[in-house]
């Protein structure tokens, strides 16, 4: 069965600094990986996904994520954080042998002005 | 086009009552998922439907929970004999064709409060 771990409940970053939100996964087959964001009082929005190909994936709002097969990680990154990036971020994984998508517990990102 | 819709947006019920939560997926999407979001618990997978295949019910927490999907479209999640620990936001998501890896589109959720 697949699983996802987001080791940090909360990440604090000063505005303008680079940010990283960590995610590691476990699957039996090949992984399909996703990042979603949930702004306060709003639904989950898709940010980006990794299916195959280039390990660096670019997504919405300037975010990117790097797939690292040897470390089974898919960390979310942004070169320069904005206060408006403050939100709850979820990593998700799907095993290529299954259609079920499992989410991590989420990481709350605080960007400090 | 219209996104995923869920109803009701809020539901307050008394312990022991049954509730039904409805999800209307995006037209044409074959996959439909139910998740539960509790404070500090992230998104908990409940059940997954794909086309006419048997649903994956592996995430349902107890036999008080059940779901059905009629005509490959609308889905209803039913919780019988509700308990206070069932209080959460119930999210529905849909995605595209089987065998193609699409991202999920989420509805706004139903906030369930069991008194």
Short mmCIF file of C-alpha atoms in Angstrom, two decimals:
data_model
loop_
_atom_site.label_atom_id
_atom_site.label_comp_id
_atom_site.label_asym_id
_atom_site.label_seq_id
_atom_site.Cartn_x
_atom_site.Cartn_y
_atom_site.Cartn_z
CA UNK A 1 0.00 0.00 0.00
CA UNK A 2 1.17 3.49 -0.73
CA UNK A 3 1.89 6.09 1.94
CA UNK A 4 3.01 9.68 2.17
CA UNK A 5 4.90 11.48 4.92
CA UNK A 6 5.14 15.20 5.44
CA UNK A 7 7.54 15.42 8.38
CA UNK A 8 6.91 19.07 9.21
CA UNK A 9 3.59 20.21 10.63
CA UNK A 10 4.60 23.83 10.12
CA UNK A 11 7.27 25.72 8.20
CA UNK A 12 8.10 29.39 8.79
CA UNK A 13 9.96 31.36 6.13
CA UNK A 14 10.72 35.06 5.80
CA UNK A 15 9.28 36.77 2.76
CA UNK A 16 11.75 36.78 -0.11
CA UNK A 17 13.62 33.72 1.13
CA UNK A 18 13.51 30.34 -0.60
CA UNK A 19 11.10 27.81 0.80
CA UNK A 20 11.01 24.03 0.90
CA UNK A 21 8.16 21.82 2.04
CA UNK A 22 9.22 18.21 2.46
CA UNK A 23 7.47 15.07 1.27
CA UNK A 24 8.54 11.43 1.18
CA UNK A 25 6.54 8.53 -0.17
CA UNK A 26 6.33 4.78 -0.34
CA UNK A 27 4.79 2.79 -3.19
CA UNK A 28 5.10 -0.72 -4.57
CA UNK A 29 5.26 0.31 -8.20
CA UNK A 30 6.17 3.60 -9.83
CA UNK A 31 4.85 6.73 -8.16
CA UNK A 32 2.67 9.47 -9.48
CA UNK A 33 3.14 12.47 -7.19
CA UNK A 34 1.08 15.59 -6.60
CA UNK A 35 1.10 18.79 -4.58
CA UNK A 36 -2.08 20.63 -3.58
CA UNK A 37 -2.61 23.86 -1.69
CA UNK A 38 -5.49 24.87 0.56
CA UNK A 39 -5.92 28.56 1.27
CA UNK A 40 -7.99 29.59 4.30
CA UNK A 41 -11.70 28.92 3.78
CA UNK A 42 -11.10 27.66 0.26
CA UNK A 43 -11.00 24.27 -1.40
CA UNK A 44 -7.92 22.30 -2.37
CA UNK A 45 -6.20 23.48 -5.52
CA UNK A 46 -3.83 21.50 -7.70
CA UNK A 47 -0.27 22.89 -7.89
CA UNK A 48 1.77 20.38 -9.84
CA UNK A 49 2.34 16.70 -10.58
CA UNK A 50 5.11 14.30 -11.49
CA UNK A 51 4.25 11.43 -13.82
CA UNK A 52 7.43 10.68 -15.72
CA UNK A 53 10.26 12.49 -17.44
CA UNK A 54 12.18 15.42 -15.99
CA UNK A 55 12.69 15.18 -12.26
CA UNK A 56 12.08 18.91 -11.81
CA UNK A 57 8.45 19.78 -12.27
CA UNK A 58 7.16 23.35 -12.50
CA UNK A 59 3.67 24.29 -11.42
CA UNK A 60 1.35 27.12 -10.51
CA UNK A 61 2.28 30.31 -8.62
CA UNK A 62 6.02 29.82 -9.21
CA UNK A 63 6.23 26.55 -7.31
CA UNK A 64 8.33 23.61 -8.41
CA UNK A 65 9.09 20.18 -7.02
CA UNK A 66 11.94 17.77 -7.47
CA UNK A 67 11.39 14.04 -7.76
CA UNK A 68 14.21 12.04 -6.20
CA UNK A 69 13.76 8.33 -6.73
CA UNK A 70 16.70 7.21 -4.59
CA UNK A 71 15.48 9.24 -1.63
CA UNK A 72 11.79 8.62 -2.40
CA UNK A 73 11.16 12.31 -2.00
CA UNK A 74 9.16 14.98 -3.78
CA UNK A 75 9.92 18.24 -1.99
CA UNK A 76 8.05 21.41 -2.93
CA UNK A 77 10.16 24.50 -3.51
CA UNK A 78 9.92 28.15 -4.42
CA UNK A 79 12.90 30.47 -4.91
CA UNK A 80 11.35 33.53 -3.27
CA UNK A 81 8.44 33.25 -0.86
CA UNK A 82 5.48 35.63 -0.81
CA UNK A 83 3.23 36.36 2.15
CA UNK A 84 0.34 35.19 -0.05
CA UNK A 85 1.94 31.72 -0.18
CA UNK A 86 0.86 31.18 3.43
CA UNK A 87 -1.47 28.19 3.31
CA UNK A 88 -1.77 24.46 4.00
CA UNK A 89 0.12 22.26 1.56
CA UNK A 90 -0.59 18.61 0.86
CA UNK A 91 1.57 16.05 -0.90
CA UNK A 92 -0.20 13.08 -2.50
CA UNK A 93 0.88 9.84 -4.15
CA UNK A 94 -0.66 7.31 -6.45
CA UNK A 95 0.84 3.93 -7.23
CA UNK A 96 0.90 3.26 -10.97
CA UNK A 97 -0.69 -0.15 -10.23
CA UNK A 98 -3.68 1.45 -8.52
CA UNK A 99 -5.89 4.49 -8.93
CA UNK A 100 -6.16 5.30 -5.23
CA UNK A 101 -4.56 8.63 -4.26
CA UNK A 102 -3.29 9.03 -0.72
CA UNK A 103 -2.54 12.38 0.91
CA UNK A 104 -0.08 13.37 3.59
CA UNK A 105 -1.15 15.12 6.78
CA UNK A 106 -0.31 18.52 5.37
CA UNK A 107 2.26 21.20 6.19
CA UNK A 108 1.20 24.67 7.23
CA UNK A 109 3.41 27.25 5.60
CA UNK A 110 3.78 30.66 7.24
CA UNK A 111 5.51 33.38 5.27
CA UNK A 112 6.59 36.16 7.59
CA UNK A 113 6.60 39.74 6.28
CA UNK B 1 -17.71 24.60 -16.90
CA UNK B 2 -19.04 23.71 -13.50
CA UNK B 3 -16.70 22.29 -10.91
CA UNK B 4 -17.33 19.63 -8.30
CA UNK B 5 -20.25 20.54 -6.08
CA UNK B 6 -21.18 19.18 -2.68
CA UNK B 7 -24.28 19.51 -0.57
CA UNK B 8 -25.08 20.50 2.04
CA UNK B 9 -22.22 22.87 2.76
CA UNK B 10 -22.85 22.53 6.48
CA UNK B 11 -24.67 19.84 8.43
CA UNK B 12 -25.33 19.82 12.15
CA UNK B 13 -26.83 16.64 13.53
CA UNK B 14 -27.39 14.91 16.81
CA UNK B 15 -25.43 11.89 17.88
CA UNK B 16 -27.09 8.71 16.66
CA UNK B 17 -28.77 10.23 13.62
CA UNK B 18 -28.02 9.22 10.04
CA UNK B 19 -26.68 11.73 7.51
CA UNK B 20 -26.30 11.76 3.75
CA UNK B 21 -23.70 13.85 1.96
CA UNK B 22 -23.93 14.44 -1.77
CA UNK B 23 -21.26 14.98 -4.41
CA UNK B 24 -21.78 16.04 -8.03
CA UNK B 25 -18.55 15.44 -9.94
CA UNK B 26 -17.40 17.24 -13.05
CA UNK B 27 -19.31 15.93 -16.03
CA UNK B 28 -17.40 13.21 -17.84
CA UNK B 29 -15.04 12.42 -14.99
CA UNK B 30 -14.93 8.72 -14.37
CA UNK B 31 -13.13 8.71 -11.04
CA UNK B 32 -14.67 9.95 -7.79
CA UNK B 33 -13.04 10.06 -4.36
CA UNK B 34 -14.24 10.81 -0.84
CA UNK B 35 -11.87 12.10 1.82
CA UNK B 36 -12.30 13.31 5.38
CA UNK B 37 -10.39 16.28 6.74
CA UNK B 38 -10.19 16.57 10.50
CA UNK B 39 -8.30 19.23 12.38
CA UNK B 40 -4.68 18.14 12.55
CA UNK B 41 -5.35 14.90 10.70
CA UNK B 42 -4.81 15.88 7.12
CA UNK B 43 -6.82 14.24 4.36
CA UNK B 44 -7.99 10.75 5.18
CA UNK B 45 -8.92 8.56 2.21
CA UNK B 46 -12.37 7.00 2.55
CA UNK B 47 -13.53 5.46 -0.73
CA UNK B 48 -12.83 5.57 -4.45
CA UNK B 49 -15.02 4.86 -7.48
CA UNK B 50 -13.70 4.32 -11.00
CA UNK B 51 -16.25 3.87 -13.76
CA UNK B 52 -18.24 0.68 -13.36
CA UNK B 53 -15.58 -1.10 -11.32
CA UNK B 54 -16.18 -2.17 -7.76
CA UNK B 55 -15.30 0.70 -5.43
CA UNK B 56 -12.20 0.67 -3.25
CA UNK B 57 -13.68 0.90 0.24
CA UNK B 58 -10.44 0.32 2.08
CA UNK B 59 -10.50 3.69 3.82
CA UNK B 60 -13.96 3.56 5.37
CA UNK B 61 -13.41 3.74 9.14
CA UNK B 62 -16.33 1.55 10.18
CA UNK B 63 -19.39 -0.23 8.84
CA UNK B 64 -21.44 2.85 9.73
CA UNK B 65 -19.96 4.47 6.63
CA UNK B 66 -21.10 3.61 3.14
CA UNK B 67 -21.17 5.25 -0.26
CA UNK B 68 -22.75 4.71 -3.59
CA UNK B 69 -22.43 6.22 -7.01
CA UNK B 70 -25.43 6.15 -9.25
CA UNK B 71 -25.14 6.08 -13.02
CA UNK B 72 -21.44 6.74 -12.83
CA UNK B 73 -22.08 10.31 -11.74
CA UNK B 74 -23.56 11.58 -8.48
CA UNK B 75 -22.29 10.00 -5.27
CA UNK B 76 -23.78 9.86 -1.80
CA UNK B 77 -21.80 9.19 1.36
CA UNK B 78 -23.98 7.91 4.18
CA UNK B 79 -23.01 7.85 7.83
CA UNK B 80 -25.31 5.88 10.07
CA UNK B 81 -25.67 6.39 13.82
CA UNK B 82 -23.32 9.36 13.78
CA UNK B 83 -20.78 9.80 16.57
CA UNK B 84 -19.02 12.94 17.73
CA UNK B 85 -15.74 11.70 16.26
CA UNK B 86 -17.39 11.79 12.82
CA UNK B 87 -17.30 15.58 12.98
CA UNK B 88 -15.05 16.74 10.13
CA UNK B 89 -15.07 18.26 6.67
CA UNK B 90 -15.95 15.68 4.06
CA UNK B 91 -14.37 16.35 0.69
CA UNK B 92 -15.24 14.91 -2.67
CA UNK B 93 -12.95 14.96 -5.70
CA UNK B 94 -13.25 13.80 -9.26
CA UNK B 95 -10.74 13.19 -12.00
CA UNK B 96 -10.65 12.15 -15.62
CA UNK B 97 -10.37 8.99 -17.62
CA UNK B 98 -9.22 5.65 -16.31
CA UNK B 99 -5.64 4.84 -17.23
CA UNK B 100 -4.73 8.50 -17.61
CA UNK B 101 -3.13 10.29 -14.70
CA UNK B 102 -5.17 13.40 -14.16
CA UNK B 103 -5.09 15.62 -11.16
CA UNK B 104 -8.11 15.68 -8.88
CA UNK B 105 -10.63 18.49 -8.73
CA UNK B 106 -12.04 19.02 -5.28
CA UNK B 107 -15.41 20.26 -4.14
CA UNK B 108 -15.81 22.82 -1.36
CA UNK B 109 -16.63 20.15 1.19
CA UNK B 110 -19.41 19.47 3.66
CA UNK B 111 -18.69 20.45 7.23
CA UNK B 112 -20.35 17.89 9.50
CA UNK B 113 -20.86 18.66 13.17
CA UNK B 114 -22.22 15.93 15.41
CA UNK B 115 -23.53 17.24 18.72
#
